[in-house]
Amino acid sequence: MMKINKITEMSSPELEKELGELKTELFKLRFSLATNGLDNPMKIKEVKKDIARINTVLRQRELETAKKGVQD
């Protein structure tokens, strides 16, 4: 589970990369769940929350840059 402090310290390209990795991990976890090979189903919930945290930070940054663009 990623902490929000760690996420906010990362650059946007790093976050995009991490987001891709988490989505791949989520796919693998769901596949394991479907084939009855998943030991810890709570891992899916953790990964989904991490994805949501990253998306939130990326959106906040997007809005900040848009706001700066309008003010200029």
Coordinates of N, CA and C in Angstrom, one line a residue:
M1 N 0.8 -1.2 0.0 CA 0.0 0.0 0.0 C 0.9 1.2 0.0
M2 N 0.6 2.1 -0.9 CA 1.4 3.4 -1.0 C 0.8 4.5 -0.2
K3 N 1.7 5.2 0.4 CA 1.2 6.4 1.2 C 1.1 7.6 0.3
I4 N 0.2 8.4 0.7 CA -0.1 9.6 -0.1 C 1.1 10.5 -0.2
N5 N 1.9 10.6 0.9 CA 3.1 11.4 0.9 C 4.1 10.9 -0.2
K6 N 4.2 9.6 -0.3 CA 5.1 9.1 -1.3 C 4.6 9.4 -2.7
I7 N 3.3 9.3 -2.9 CA 2.7 9.6 -4.2 C 2.9 11.0 -4.6
T8 N 2.7 12.0 -3.7 CA 2.8 13.4 -4.0 C 4.2 13.8 -4.3
E9 N 5.2 13.1 -3.8 CA 6.6 13.4 -4.0 C 7.1 12.9 -5.4
M10 N 6.3 12.0 -6.0 CA 6.7 11.4 -7.3 C 6.3 12.4 -8.4
S11 N 7.1 12.4 -9.5 CA 6.8 13.2 -10.7 C 5.6 12.6 -11.4
S12 N 5.0 13.4 -12.3 CA 3.9 12.9 -13.1 C 4.2 11.7 -14.0
P13 N 5.4 11.8 -14.7 CA 5.8 10.6 -15.5 C 6.0 9.3 -14.6
E14 N 6.5 9.5 -13.4 CA 6.7 8.4 -12.5 C 5.3 7.8 -12.1
L15 N 4.4 8.7 -11.9 CA 3.0 8.3 -11.5 C 2.3 7.6 -12.6
E16 N 2.5 8.0 -13.8 CA 1.9 7.4 -15.0 C 2.5 5.9 -15.1
K17 N 3.8 5.8 -14.9 CA 4.4 4.5 -15.0 C 3.9 3.6 -13.9
E18 N 3.8 4.1 -12.7 CA 3.3 3.3 -11.5 C 1.9 2.9 -11.7
L19 N 1.1 3.8 -12.3 CA -0.3 3.5 -12.6 C -0.5 2.4 -13.5
G20 N 0.4 2.3 -14.6 CA 0.4 1.2 -15.5 C 0.7 -0.1 -14.8
E21 N 1.7 0.0 -14.0 CA 2.1 -1.2 -13.2 C 1.0 -1.7 -12.3
L22 N 0.3 -0.8 -11.6 CA -0.7 -1.2 -10.7 C -1.9 -1.8 -11.5
K23 N -2.2 -1.2 -12.7 CA -3.3 -1.8 -13.5 C -3.0 -3.2 -13.9
T24 N -1.7 -3.4 -14.3 CA -1.3 -4.8 -14.7 C -1.4 -5.7 -13.5
E25 N -1.0 -5.3 -12.3 CA -1.1 -6.1 -11.1 C -2.5 -6.4 -10.8
L26 N -3.4 -5.4 -10.9 CA -4.8 -5.6 -10.7 C -5.4 -6.7 -11.6
F27 N -5.0 -6.6 -12.9 CA -5.5 -7.6 -13.9 C -5.0 -9.0 -13.4
K28 N -3.8 -9.1 -13.0 CA -3.2 -10.4 -12.6 C -4.0 -10.9 -11.4
L29 N -4.2 -10.0 -10.4 CA -4.9 -10.4 -9.2 C -6.4 -10.9 -9.5
R30 N -7.0 -10.2 -10.4 CA -8.4 -10.6 -10.8 C -8.4 -11.9 -11.5
F31 N -7.4 -12.1 -12.3 CA -7.3 -13.4 -13.0 C -7.0 -14.5 -12.0
S32 N -6.2 -14.3 -11.1 CA -5.9 -15.3 -10.0 C -7.2 -15.6 -9.2
L33 N -7.9 -14.6 -8.9 CA -9.2 -14.7 -8.2 C -10.2 -15.6 -9.0
A34 N -10.2 -15.3 -10.3 CA -11.2 -16.1 -11.1 C -10.8 -17.6 -11.2
T35 N -9.5 -17.8 -11.2 CA -9.0 -19.2 -11.3 C -8.8 -19.8 -9.9
N36 N -9.3 -19.2 -8.9 CA -9.2 -19.7 -7.5 C -7.8 -19.9 -7.0
G37 N -6.9 -19.0 -7.4 CA -5.5 -19.1 -6.9 C -5.0 -18.0 -6.1
L38 N -6.0 -17.1 -5.7 CA -5.6 -15.9 -4.9 C -5.7 -16.2 -3.4
D39 N -4.6 -16.0 -2.7 CA -4.5 -16.3 -1.3 C -5.2 -15.1 -0.5
N40 N -4.9 -13.9 -0.9 CA -5.4 -12.7 -0.1 C -6.3 -11.8 -1.0
P41 N -7.6 -12.0 -1.0 CA -8.5 -11.2 -1.8 C -8.4 -9.7 -1.4
M42 N -8.0 -9.4 -0.2 CA -7.9 -8.0 0.2 C -6.8 -7.2 -0.6
K43 N -5.9 -7.9 -1.2 CA -4.9 -7.3 -2.0 C -5.5 -6.5 -3.2
I44 N -6.6 -7.0 -3.7 CA -7.3 -6.4 -4.8 C -7.8 -5.0 -4.4
K45 N -8.3 -4.9 -3.2 CA -8.9 -3.7 -2.6 C -7.7 -2.7 -2.4
E46 N -6.6 -3.1 -1.9 CA -5.4 -2.3 -1.7 C -4.9 -1.7 -3.0
V47 N -4.8 -2.5 -4.1 CA -4.3 -2.1 -5.4 C -5.3 -1.0 -6.0
K48 N -6.6 -1.3 -5.8 CA -7.6 -0.4 -6.4 C -7.5 1.0 -5.7
K49 N -7.3 1.0 -4.4 CA -7.1 2.2 -3.6 C -5.9 3.0 -4.0
D50 N -4.8 2.3 -4.3 CA -3.6 2.9 -4.8 C -3.8 3.5 -6.1
I51 N -4.5 2.9 -7.0 CA -4.8 3.4 -8.3 C -5.6 4.7 -8.2
A52 N -6.6 4.7 -7.3 CA -7.4 5.8 -7.0 C -6.6 7.0 -6.5
R53 N -5.7 6.7 -5.6 CA -4.8 7.8 -5.0 C -4.0 8.4 -6.1
I54 N -3.4 7.6 -7.0 CA -2.6 8.1 -8.0 C -3.4 9.0 -9.0
N55 N -4.6 8.5 -9.4 CA -5.5 9.2 -10.3 C -5.9 10.6 -9.7
T56 N -6.1 10.6 -8.4 CA -6.5 11.8 -7.7 C -5.4 12.8 -7.7
V57 N -4.1 12.4 -7.5 CA -3.0 13.3 -7.5 C -2.8 13.8 -8.9
L58 N -2.9 12.9 -9.9 CA -2.7 13.4 -11.3 C -3.7 14.4 -11.7
R59 N -5.0 14.2 -11.3 CA -6.0 15.1 -11.6 C -5.8 16.5 -10.9
Q60 N -5.4 16.4 -9.7 CA -5.1 17.7 -9.0 C -4.0 18.5 -9.7
R61 N -3.0 17.8 -10.1 CA -1.9 18.5 -10.9 C -2.5 19.1 -12.2
E62 N -3.3 18.3 -12.8 CA -3.9 18.7 -14.1 C -4.7 20.0 -13.9
L63 N -5.5 20.0 -12.9 CA -6.3 21.2 -12.6 C -5.5 22.4 -12.2
E64 N -4.4 22.2 -11.5 CA -3.5 23.3 -11.1 C -2.9 23.9 -12.3
T65 N -2.4 23.1 -13.2 CA -1.8 23.6 -14.4 C -2.8 24.3 -15.3
A66 N -4.0 23.8 -15.3 CA -5.1 24.5 -16.1 C -5.4 25.8 -15.5
K67 N -5.4 25.9 -14.2 CA -5.8 27.1 -13.4 C -4.7 28.2 -13.7
K68 N -3.4 27.7 -13.7 CA -2.3 28.6 -13.9 C -2.4 29.2 -15.4
G69 N -2.8 28.3 -16.3 CA -2.9 28.7 -17.7 C -4.0 29.8 -17.9
V70 N -5.1 29.7 -17.2 CA -6.2 30.7 -17.3 C -5.7 32.0 -16.7
Q71 N -5.0 32.0 -15.6 CA -4.6 33.2 -14.9 C -3.6 34.0 -15.7
D72 N -2.8 33.3 -16.6 CA -1.7 34.0 -17.3 C -2.3 34.9 -18.4

